[in-house]
């Protein structure tokens, strides 16, 4: 009986899965990724090289023995997560065998989010709203306290540059698994009662959820608040159409006494799309964005570097380059030019709040770097995503792929934000109580702040 119970506690898939990759394929894919990281990963100097190489060596033996192709790619993701970078990832092949379920368990469906570092259920299928009240907390998974389960079974597979995004994603993916995967969980309801559930991943036929999904956000959302406060949500810089949408709002925006720019749901896209909008929100003729650098390998200098010591680098640039190249730590600084702002149009320079959060990422963070020295702008919310760069993309055996970050971005003065996030001027951390009351405390704080600024 003990063996049967153990199997029930593990998130195992009971359906047949793809097993097409040969052992040679698996070793090649592993080695390809290891090689490209060693050659191209811009943050290799932050990696524990001894641990990285020893893990690779161990995987050469273990990874060919993975039972399914899905298991192979999971192990690849675990290996990748050692690098702790949000722009360096392993992607599964397409197809049902590689598409895990996250919220559906047949008769049950629920969504989990990180609120106050707790796994809070924020939405359930309508028929279960009384059995599992919104605001309930998942306190145990497969016999382990939730925090321990995350640390051992979820977080090790997620690539993230920041611990807080790692926590967010670990909680949102807490019960992820292929169809047929099984979980035993304990849920603590808002009034303290504990509910035990045995769950199996299966498509949920019931479509209605509580609370209902909000209307899908537009690329750009616009509304007015009292005292001529304009609210503009820029929800993506992935589609240049947002620039045109912004232009259509200019006649109204020129009437604003203050503005809120909401970037909390902007996962990035193109830096140029976002900076075009920013040009209308400042009188500056030059905008200073990120500085870029990338690793540079010159094979001859690496060879010379093996015979160069630190003392040989004193007042000797040649030896310094050789020494650093041998250590995979020589960087090329890309040409830096501030962005010219020569818009002929009227600008809108009024007290402005930038709403930011953990999902403000990549090109949206570039927007924040450009806006860093704008004295009329105040950032309110939580740290941004903390990851950007230029990934190098390549294929892996069996239809999967990978990417490796090749470019390091910093503030113009060299301060780092990758791995830390762009920090708000005023930090607002929503609580479970705020969630239960359906309060957007970050937006409320911005409205209150600007009302005082424009009195």
Tab-separated table of C-alpha atoms in Angstrom:
chain	number	residue	atom	x	y	z
A	1	UNK	CA	0.000	0.000	0.000
A	2	UNK	CA	2.819	2.412	0.727
A	3	UNK	CA	4.093	2.157	-2.835
A	4	UNK	CA	0.613	2.836	-4.242
A	5	UNK	CA	0.193	5.861	-1.985
A	6	UNK	CA	3.541	7.242	-3.078
A	7	UNK	CA	2.534	7.039	-6.715
A	8	UNK	CA	-0.692	8.847	-5.993
A	9	UNK	CA	1.215	11.728	-4.432
A	10	UNK	CA	3.438	12.363	-7.414
A	11	UNK	CA	2.347	14.510	-10.393
A	12	UNK	CA	2.605	11.611	-12.833
A	13	UNK	CA	1.070	11.546	-16.314
A	14	UNK	CA	-0.770	8.336	-16.970
A	15	UNK	CA	-1.189	8.757	-20.717
A	16	UNK	CA	1.281	7.563	-23.329
A	17	UNK	CA	3.801	10.234	-24.202
A	18	UNK	CA	6.175	10.934	-27.052
A	19	UNK	CA	9.457	9.042	-26.843
A	20	UNK	CA	11.011	9.660	-30.238
A	21	UNK	CA	14.362	11.180	-29.273
A	22	UNK	CA	17.347	8.853	-29.340
A	23	UNK	CA	19.996	8.902	-26.637
A	24	UNK	CA	22.313	10.588	-29.130
A	25	UNK	CA	19.672	13.274	-29.799
A	26	UNK	CA	19.357	13.967	-26.083
A	27	UNK	CA	23.099	14.242	-25.517
A	28	UNK	CA	23.486	16.430	-28.600
A	29	UNK	CA	20.728	18.832	-27.466
A	30	UNK	CA	22.233	19.049	-24.001
A	31	UNK	CA	25.706	19.674	-25.401
A	32	UNK	CA	24.419	22.203	-27.932
A	33	UNK	CA	22.826	24.264	-25.179
A	34	UNK	CA	25.880	23.975	-22.907
A	35	UNK	CA	28.143	25.049	-25.780
A	36	UNK	CA	26.050	28.064	-26.785
A	37	UNK	CA	25.841	29.249	-23.173
A	38	UNK	CA	29.606	28.978	-22.766
A	39	UNK	CA	30.196	30.855	-26.008
A	40	UNK	CA	27.410	33.461	-25.984
A	41	UNK	CA	25.769	33.933	-22.560
A	42	UNK	CA	26.473	37.505	-21.524
A	43	UNK	CA	26.224	36.795	-17.782
A	44	UNK	CA	28.565	33.797	-17.777
A	45	UNK	CA	30.787	35.685	-15.329
A	46	UNK	CA	27.992	35.416	-12.749
A	47	UNK	CA	27.650	31.643	-13.104
A	48	UNK	CA	29.329	29.144	-10.774
A	49	UNK	CA	31.364	27.540	-13.548
A	50	UNK	CA	32.434	24.518	-11.515
A	51	UNK	CA	28.806	23.700	-10.663
A	52	UNK	CA	27.657	24.437	-14.225
A	53	UNK	CA	30.227	22.099	-15.752
A	54	UNK	CA	29.803	19.356	-13.162
A	55	UNK	CA	26.021	19.411	-13.699
A	56	UNK	CA	26.552	19.104	-17.443
A	57	UNK	CA	28.907	16.185	-16.888
A	58	UNK	CA	26.361	14.417	-14.669
A	59	UNK	CA	23.557	15.022	-17.178
A	60	UNK	CA	25.557	13.364	-19.957
A	61	UNK	CA	24.910	10.131	-18.075
A	62	UNK	CA	21.411	10.746	-16.703
A	63	UNK	CA	19.596	12.706	-19.403
A	64	UNK	CA	19.715	9.969	-22.090
A	65	UNK	CA	17.788	7.756	-19.646
A	66	UNK	CA	14.774	10.085	-19.370
A	67	UNK	CA	11.665	8.011	-20.089
A	68	UNK	CA	9.856	10.453	-22.367
A	69	UNK	CA	10.701	13.431	-24.556
A	70	UNK	CA	8.698	15.616	-22.172
A	71	UNK	CA	10.870	14.433	-19.274
A	72	UNK	CA	13.952	15.216	-21.348
A	73	UNK	CA	12.850	18.775	-21.977
A	74	UNK	CA	11.949	19.207	-18.315
A	75	UNK	CA	15.496	18.244	-17.370
A	76	UNK	CA	16.800	20.691	-19.960
A	77	UNK	CA	14.664	23.418	-18.366
A	78	UNK	CA	16.058	22.516	-14.962
A	79	UNK	CA	19.602	22.819	-16.344
A	80	UNK	CA	18.767	26.169	-17.945
A	81	UNK	CA	17.250	27.514	-14.724
A	82	UNK	CA	20.696	27.313	-13.103
A	83	UNK	CA	21.615	30.410	-15.138
A	84	UNK	CA	18.933	32.522	-13.447
A	85	UNK	CA	18.140	34.627	-16.498
A	86	UNK	CA	14.712	35.583	-17.811
A	87	UNK	CA	15.929	35.873	-21.404
A	88	UNK	CA	17.637	32.465	-21.463
A	89	UNK	CA	15.139	29.632	-21.852
A	90	UNK	CA	14.365	26.134	-23.093
A	91	UNK	CA	11.106	25.808	-25.037
A	92	UNK	CA	9.150	22.571	-25.443
A	93	UNK	CA	8.199	21.258	-28.886
A	94	UNK	CA	4.613	21.879	-29.967
A	95	UNK	CA	1.935	19.226	-29.587
A	96	UNK	CA	-0.279	17.732	-26.909
A	97	UNK	CA	2.533	15.637	-25.446
A	98	UNK	CA	4.308	18.856	-24.448
A	99	UNK	CA	1.376	21.066	-23.411
A	100	UNK	CA	0.761	20.813	-19.667
A	101	UNK	CA	-2.478	21.858	-18.013
A	102	UNK	CA	-2.351	24.404	-15.243
A	103	UNK	CA	-5.861	25.288	-14.057
A	104	UNK	CA	-8.096	22.417	-15.178
A	105	UNK	CA	-8.909	19.325	-13.127
A	106	UNK	CA	-12.111	18.072	-14.714
A	107	UNK	CA	-14.860	19.072	-12.265
A	108	UNK	CA	-12.587	21.690	-10.726
A	109	UNK	CA	-10.890	24.689	-12.224
A	110	UNK	CA	-9.034	27.379	-10.310
A	111	UNK	CA	-6.345	29.991	-10.823
A	112	UNK	CA	-3.591	30.685	-8.303
A	113	UNK	CA	-1.605	33.896	-7.860
A	114	UNK	CA	1.127	35.142	-5.577
A	115	UNK	CA	-0.344	37.567	-3.064
A	116	UNK	CA	1.794	38.367	-0.039
A	117	UNK	CA	3.950	35.330	-0.938
A	118	UNK	CA	0.967	33.042	-0.525
A	119	UNK	CA	-0.630	30.758	-3.116
A	120	UNK	CA	-4.022	32.459	-3.251
A	121	UNK	CA	-6.896	31.139	-5.368
A	122	UNK	CA	-8.149	34.152	-7.311
A	123	UNK	CA	-10.730	32.563	-9.623
A	124	UNK	CA	-12.694	29.260	-9.708
A	125	UNK	CA	-15.230	27.604	-11.971
A	126	UNK	CA	-18.660	28.942	-11.132
A	127	UNK	CA	-20.098	25.717	-9.691
A	128	UNK	CA	-17.310	25.499	-7.092
A	129	UNK	CA	-17.343	29.100	-5.859
A	130	UNK	CA	-18.949	28.121	-2.550
A	131	UNK	CA	-16.831	25.013	-2.016
A	132	UNK	CA	-13.584	26.893	-2.791
A	133	UNK	CA	-14.114	30.573	-1.947
A	134	UNK	CA	-11.968	33.068	-3.807
A	135	UNK	CA	-9.176	34.144	-1.440
A	136	UNK	CA	-8.502	30.608	-0.217
A	137	UNK	CA	-4.855	29.582	0.131
A	138	UNK	CA	-3.181	26.394	-1.091
A	139	UNK	CA	-1.158	25.395	1.984
A	140	UNK	CA	0.032	21.894	1.041
A	141	UNK	CA	0.799	19.977	-2.155
A	142	UNK	CA	1.506	16.246	-2.270
A	143	UNK	CA	2.278	16.031	1.421
A	144	UNK	CA	4.610	19.026	1.480
A	145	UNK	CA	3.969	22.560	2.733
A	146	UNK	CA	3.483	24.753	-0.320
A	147	UNK	CA	6.756	26.647	0.173
A	148	UNK	CA	8.715	23.395	0.342
A	149	UNK	CA	6.925	21.951	-2.684
A	150	UNK	CA	7.767	25.080	-4.668
A	151	UNK	CA	11.417	24.976	-3.633
A	152	UNK	CA	11.826	21.310	-4.532
A	153	UNK	CA	9.409	20.661	-7.386
A	154	UNK	CA	8.529	23.916	-9.172
A	155	UNK	CA	11.109	26.708	-8.895
A	156	UNK	CA	14.080	24.587	-10.054
A	157	UNK	CA	12.528	24.419	-13.535
A	158	UNK	CA	11.889	28.148	-14.018
A	159	UNK	CA	14.379	30.584	-15.549
A	160	UNK	CA	14.175	33.974	-13.868
A	161	UNK	CA	16.523	36.882	-13.271
A	162	UNK	CA	14.736	37.965	-10.076
A	163	UNK	CA	13.594	36.045	-7.029
A	164	UNK	CA	10.224	37.793	-6.889
A	165	UNK	CA	9.300	36.843	-10.465
A	166	UNK	CA	10.487	33.310	-9.729
A	167	UNK	CA	8.081	33.281	-6.774
A	168	UNK	CA	5.226	34.690	-8.887
A	169	UNK	CA	5.679	32.103	-11.622
A	170	UNK	CA	6.225	29.230	-9.203
A	171	UNK	CA	2.904	29.969	-7.539
A	172	UNK	CA	0.989	30.504	-10.777
A	173	UNK	CA	2.401	27.183	-12.086
A	174	UNK	CA	2.105	25.415	-8.743
A	175	UNK	CA	-0.073	22.572	-10.053
A	176	UNK	CA	1.124	22.417	-13.648
A	177	UNK	CA	1.328	18.990	-15.276
A	178	UNK	CA	0.377	16.924	-18.278
A	179	UNK	CA	-3.148	15.555	-18.594
A	180	UNK	CA	-3.505	12.720	-16.111
A	181	UNK	CA	-1.092	14.199	-13.575
A	182	UNK	CA	-2.352	13.758	-10.031
A	183	UNK	CA	-2.116	15.995	-6.975
A	184	UNK	CA	-3.296	15.921	-3.390
A	185	UNK	CA	-3.665	19.414	-1.955
A	186	UNK	CA	-4.880	21.177	1.148
A	187	UNK	CA	-6.746	24.454	0.831
A	188	UNK	CA	-7.258	26.856	3.719
A	189	UNK	CA	-10.433	28.871	3.248
A	190	UNK	CA	-10.669	32.551	4.257
A	191	UNK	CA	-12.543	31.616	7.476
A	192	UNK	CA	-9.945	29.004	8.429
A	193	UNK	CA	-11.552	25.708	7.373
A	194	UNK	CA	-9.204	23.265	5.602
A	195	UNK	CA	-10.354	21.385	2.492
A	196	UNK	CA	-8.525	18.270	1.200
A	197	UNK	CA	-8.734	17.561	-2.527
A	198	UNK	CA	-7.453	14.794	-4.788
A	199	UNK	CA	-7.075	16.218	-8.279
A	200	UNK	CA	-6.284	14.821	-11.712
A	201	UNK	CA	-5.485	17.065	-14.666
A	202	UNK	CA	-8.324	16.817	-17.163
A	203	UNK	CA	-10.000	19.367	-19.412
A	204	UNK	CA	-12.788	21.237	-17.621
A	205	UNK	CA	-15.957	21.469	-19.689
A	206	UNK	CA	-17.559	24.178	-17.546
A	207	UNK	CA	-16.709	27.537	-19.117
A	208	UNK	CA	-18.077	29.977	-16.540
A	209	UNK	CA	-15.692	31.156	-13.819
A	210	UNK	CA	-16.095	33.324	-10.733
A	211	UNK	CA	-15.309	36.121	-10.758
A	212	UNK	CA	-15.854	36.355	-14.504
A	213	UNK	CA	-12.874	37.185	-16.637
A	214	UNK	CA	-12.609	40.933	-17.279
A	215	UNK	CA	-13.062	42.175	-20.788
A	216	UNK	CA	-9.896	41.596	-22.751
A	217	UNK	CA	-7.529	44.541	-22.445
A	218	UNK	CA	-6.952	46.625	-25.520
A	219	UNK	CA	-3.520	47.484	-26.799
A	220	UNK	CA	-4.151	50.944	-25.334
A	221	UNK	CA	-6.786	51.748	-22.713
A	222	UNK	CA	-7.826	55.328	-22.028
A	223	UNK	CA	-10.143	56.921	-19.464
A	224	UNK	CA	-10.617	60.090	-17.447
A	225	UNK	CA	-10.610	60.569	-13.695
A	226	UNK	CA	-11.704	63.722	-11.828
A	227	UNK	CA	-9.608	66.890	-11.968
A	228	UNK	CA	-8.614	66.266	-15.591
A	229	UNK	CA	-6.503	63.231	-14.699
A	230	UNK	CA	-5.948	61.097	-17.803
A	231	UNK	CA	-5.294	57.365	-17.478
A	232	UNK	CA	-3.446	55.604	-20.329
A	233	UNK	CA	-2.603	51.905	-20.155
A	234	UNK	CA	0.126	50.914	-22.607
A	235	UNK	CA	-0.311	47.137	-22.556
A	236	UNK	CA	2.313	46.067	-25.082
A	237	UNK	CA	5.101	47.447	-27.240
A	238	UNK	CA	4.906	44.430	-29.528
A	239	UNK	CA	2.600	46.077	-32.083
A	240	UNK	CA	3.468	49.419	-33.664
A	241	UNK	CA	-0.248	50.148	-33.875
A	242	UNK	CA	-0.075	51.399	-30.291
A	243	UNK	CA	1.844	54.467	-31.465
A	244	UNK	CA	-0.990	55.370	-33.840
A	245	UNK	CA	-3.564	54.747	-31.116
A	246	UNK	CA	-1.668	57.088	-28.820
A	247	UNK	CA	-1.588	59.797	-31.488
A	248	UNK	CA	-5.387	59.642	-31.808
A	249	UNK	CA	-5.664	60.454	-28.080
A	250	UNK	CA	-3.421	63.518	-28.232
A	251	UNK	CA	-6.212	66.097	-28.686
A	252	UNK	CA	-7.776	64.863	-25.441
A	253	UNK	CA	-4.461	64.431	-23.616
A	254	UNK	CA	-3.541	68.053	-24.245
A	255	UNK	CA	-6.360	68.917	-21.826
A	256	UNK	CA	-4.892	66.814	-19.009
A	257	UNK	CA	-3.594	68.389	-15.803
A	258	UNK	CA	-1.915	65.086	-14.884
A	259	UNK	CA	-1.431	61.650	-16.433
A	260	UNK	CA	-1.133	58.048	-15.303
A	261	UNK	CA	0.776	55.762	-17.677
A	262	UNK	CA	0.033	52.158	-16.697
A	263	UNK	CA	2.809	49.732	-17.698
A	264	UNK	CA	1.958	46.961	-15.231
A	265	UNK	CA	0.806	44.527	-17.926
A	266	UNK	CA	3.355	45.511	-20.575
A	267	UNK	CA	5.654	42.563	-21.245
A	268	UNK	CA	7.720	44.435	-23.810
A	269	UNK	CA	8.183	44.220	-27.553
A	270	UNK	CA	10.166	46.850	-29.450
A	271	UNK	CA	12.061	49.565	-27.593
A	272	UNK	CA	11.480	51.981	-30.495
A	273	UNK	CA	7.696	51.654	-30.229
A	274	UNK	CA	7.683	52.650	-26.575
A	275	UNK	CA	10.248	55.427	-26.871
A	276	UNK	CA	8.177	57.044	-29.642
A	277	UNK	CA	5.339	57.559	-27.167
A	278	UNK	CA	7.708	58.814	-24.481
A	279	UNK	CA	8.880	61.588	-26.806
A	280	UNK	CA	5.480	63.253	-26.420
A	281	UNK	CA	5.744	63.214	-22.623
A	282	UNK	CA	8.939	65.241	-22.204
A	283	UNK	CA	10.471	68.492	-23.395
A	284	UNK	CA	13.979	66.997	-23.508
A	285	UNK	CA	15.694	67.028	-26.880
A	286	UNK	CA	17.819	63.992	-25.963
A	287	UNK	CA	16.673	60.816	-24.196
A	288	UNK	CA	19.233	58.580	-22.532
A	289	UNK	CA	18.484	54.891	-22.745
A	290	UNK	CA	20.305	51.718	-21.796
A	291	UNK	CA	23.965	51.125	-22.422
A	292	UNK	CA	24.751	47.824	-24.116
A	293	UNK	CA	27.648	45.419	-23.944
A	294	UNK	CA	28.318	41.882	-25.127
A	295	UNK	CA	31.012	39.310	-24.582
A	296	UNK	CA	33.801	39.324	-27.157
A	297	UNK	CA	35.910	36.282	-27.933
A	298	UNK	CA	39.184	36.554	-29.798
A	299	UNK	CA	40.636	33.061	-29.920
A	300	UNK	CA	44.274	34.171	-30.042
A	301	UNK	CA	43.837	36.413	-27.015
A	302	UNK	CA	42.205	33.526	-25.165
A	303	UNK	CA	45.212	31.379	-25.984
A	304	UNK	CA	47.629	34.047	-24.762
A	305	UNK	CA	45.514	34.586	-21.677
A	306	UNK	CA	46.235	31.081	-20.385
A	307	UNK	CA	49.795	32.217	-19.787
A	308	UNK	CA	48.888	35.659	-18.401
A	309	UNK	CA	48.498	36.439	-14.700
A	310	UNK	CA	46.743	39.341	-12.992
A	311	UNK	CA	50.046	41.074	-12.244
A	312	UNK	CA	50.876	41.057	-15.963
A	313	UNK	CA	47.888	43.305	-16.672
A	314	UNK	CA	49.225	46.359	-14.839
A	315	UNK	CA	49.521	49.209	-17.370
A	316	UNK	CA	49.305	46.702	-20.201
A	317	UNK	CA	46.044	46.710	-22.199
A	318	UNK	CA	47.166	43.816	-24.398
A	319	UNK	CA	47.737	41.533	-21.420
A	320	UNK	CA	44.541	42.764	-19.764
A	321	UNK	CA	42.535	41.794	-22.849
A	322	UNK	CA	44.228	38.389	-22.978
A	323	UNK	CA	43.678	37.789	-19.261
A	324	UNK	CA	39.982	38.723	-19.389
A	325	UNK	CA	39.334	36.832	-22.636
A	326	UNK	CA	40.750	33.640	-21.143
A	327	UNK	CA	38.314	34.080	-18.261
A	328	UNK	CA	35.377	34.630	-20.688
A	329	UNK	CA	35.080	38.072	-19.149
A	330	UNK	CA	36.085	40.457	-21.920
A	331	UNK	CA	33.284	42.776	-23.040
A	332	UNK	CA	32.696	44.913	-26.092
A	333	UNK	CA	30.763	48.099	-25.379
A	334	UNK	CA	28.398	48.872	-28.222
A	335	UNK	CA	28.302	52.428	-29.526
A	336	UNK	CA	26.146	54.619	-27.320
A	337	UNK	CA	24.058	57.443	-28.683
A	338	UNK	CA	21.205	59.201	-26.902
A	339	UNK	CA	17.877	59.206	-28.694
A	340	UNK	CA	17.106	62.491	-30.437
A	341	UNK	CA	13.719	63.951	-29.679
A	342	UNK	CA	12.823	66.321	-32.487
A	343	UNK	CA	9.060	65.898	-32.568
A	344	UNK	CA	7.411	68.903	-34.185
A	345	UNK	CA	4.225	68.240	-32.214
A	346	UNK	CA	3.154	69.812	-28.946
A	347	UNK	CA	4.353	67.933	-25.854
A	348	UNK	CA	2.398	66.949	-22.728
A	349	UNK	CA	4.615	67.728	-19.758
A	350	UNK	CA	2.448	67.537	-16.640
A	351	UNK	CA	2.778	65.618	-13.356
A	352	UNK	CA	2.923	62.004	-14.517
A	353	UNK	CA	2.832	58.681	-12.695
A	354	UNK	CA	4.242	55.524	-14.247
A	355	UNK	CA	2.547	52.444	-12.792
A	356	UNK	CA	4.971	49.512	-12.787
A	357	UNK	CA	5.054	45.966	-11.466
A	358	UNK	CA	6.563	42.526	-11.810
A	359	UNK	CA	5.077	42.112	-15.312
A	360	UNK	CA	6.636	45.331	-16.627
A	361	UNK	CA	9.325	43.700	-18.730
A	362	UNK	CA	11.928	43.999	-21.453
A	363	UNK	CA	11.093	46.911	-23.815
A	364	UNK	CA	8.758	48.341	-21.152
A	365	UNK	CA	11.781	48.448	-18.838
A	366	UNK	CA	13.711	50.197	-21.595
A	367	UNK	CA	10.923	52.803	-21.552
A	368	UNK	CA	11.573	53.273	-17.813
A	369	UNK	CA	15.309	53.719	-18.368
A	370	UNK	CA	14.634	56.481	-20.907
A	371	UNK	CA	12.232	58.087	-18.420
A	372	UNK	CA	14.588	57.782	-15.456
A	373	UNK	CA	15.682	61.417	-15.323
A	374	UNK	CA	12.262	62.976	-15.952
A	375	UNK	CA	11.586	65.066	-12.859
A	376	UNK	CA	7.846	65.341	-13.557
A	377	UNK	CA	7.517	61.533	-13.622
A	378	UNK	CA	7.085	59.332	-10.547
A	379	UNK	CA	7.139	55.523	-10.580
A	380	UNK	CA	4.548	53.866	-8.315
A	381	UNK	CA	4.055	50.140	-7.759
A	382	UNK	CA	6.536	47.301	-7.441
A	383	UNK	CA	9.877	46.373	-8.987
A	384	UNK	CA	9.762	45.660	-12.698
A	385	UNK	CA	10.479	42.241	-14.218
A	386	UNK	CA	14.253	42.728	-14.160
A	387	UNK	CA	15.191	41.084	-17.457
A	388	UNK	CA	15.952	42.346	-20.933
A	389	UNK	CA	18.583	41.783	-23.612
A	390	UNK	CA	19.076	40.299	-27.071
A	391	UNK	CA	18.534	36.529	-27.118
A	392	UNK	CA	20.242	34.216	-29.599
A	393	UNK	CA	17.691	31.621	-30.786
A	394	UNK	CA	18.496	28.092	-31.955
A	395	UNK	CA	16.746	24.759	-32.495
A	396	UNK	CA	16.958	21.637	-30.366
A	397	UNK	CA	16.257	18.017	-31.337
A	398	UNK	CA	12.632	16.944	-31.600
A	399	UNK	CA	11.191	20.357	-32.444
A	400	UNK	CA	12.097	22.288	-29.304
A	401	UNK	CA	14.206	25.401	-29.159
A	402	UNK	CA	16.304	27.522	-26.857
A	403	UNK	CA	17.489	31.061	-26.478
A	404	UNK	CA	20.549	32.534	-24.783
A	405	UNK	CA	20.853	36.181	-23.750
A	406	UNK	CA	23.799	37.823	-25.513
A	407	UNK	CA	23.472	41.496	-24.521
A	408	UNK	CA	23.832	43.188	-21.159
A	409	UNK	CA	21.764	46.330	-20.568
A	410	UNK	CA	22.411	48.887	-17.829
A	411	UNK	CA	21.359	52.398	-16.934
A	412	UNK	CA	23.365	55.052	-18.818
A	413	UNK	CA	25.604	55.476	-15.746
A	414	UNK	CA	26.280	51.739	-15.510
A	415	UNK	CA	23.807	50.835	-12.767
A	416	UNK	CA	22.378	47.356	-13.253
A	417	UNK	CA	18.660	46.657	-13.387
A	418	UNK	CA	18.729	43.165	-14.881
A	419	UNK	CA	18.461	40.868	-11.896
A	420	UNK	CA	17.093	43.648	-9.697
A	421	UNK	CA	14.286	45.340	-11.609
A	422	UNK	CA	13.613	49.043	-12.011
A	423	UNK	CA	12.557	50.173	-8.562
A	424	UNK	CA	9.505	52.339	-7.912
A	425	UNK	CA	9.826	55.720	-6.226
A	426	UNK	CA	6.772	54.798	-4.141
A	427	UNK	CA	6.363	51.092	-3.417
A	428	UNK	CA	2.852	49.681	-3.123
A	429	UNK	CA	2.433	45.985	-2.249
A	430	UNK	CA	-1.152	44.705	-2.581
A	431	UNK	CA	-2.407	42.452	0.219
A	432	UNK	CA	-4.859	39.573	0.358
A	433	UNK	CA	-7.239	41.969	2.116
A	434	UNK	CA	-6.978	44.374	-0.832
A	435	UNK	CA	-7.685	41.536	-3.230
A	436	UNK	CA	-10.737	40.402	-1.290
A	437	UNK	CA	-12.050	43.971	-1.341
A	438	UNK	CA	-11.389	44.194	-5.108
A	439	UNK	CA	-9.165	47.232	-4.601
A	440	UNK	CA	-6.496	48.374	-7.045
A	441	UNK	CA	-4.397	50.001	-4.342
A	442	UNK	CA	-1.599	50.883	-6.761
A	443	UNK	CA	-3.918	52.866	-8.997
A	444	UNK	CA	-5.572	54.409	-5.938
A	445	UNK	CA	-2.172	55.542	-4.652
A	446	UNK	CA	-1.385	57.151	-8.013
A	447	UNK	CA	-4.694	59.033	-8.108
A	448	UNK	CA	-4.177	60.261	-4.549
A	449	UNK	CA	-0.588	61.304	-5.284
A	450	UNK	CA	-1.531	63.304	-8.379
A	451	UNK	CA	-4.552	64.912	-6.721
A	452	UNK	CA	-2.179	66.406	-4.148
A	453	UNK	CA	0.314	67.468	-6.818
A	454	UNK	CA	-2.281	69.345	-8.879
A	455	UNK	CA	-4.165	71.150	-6.078
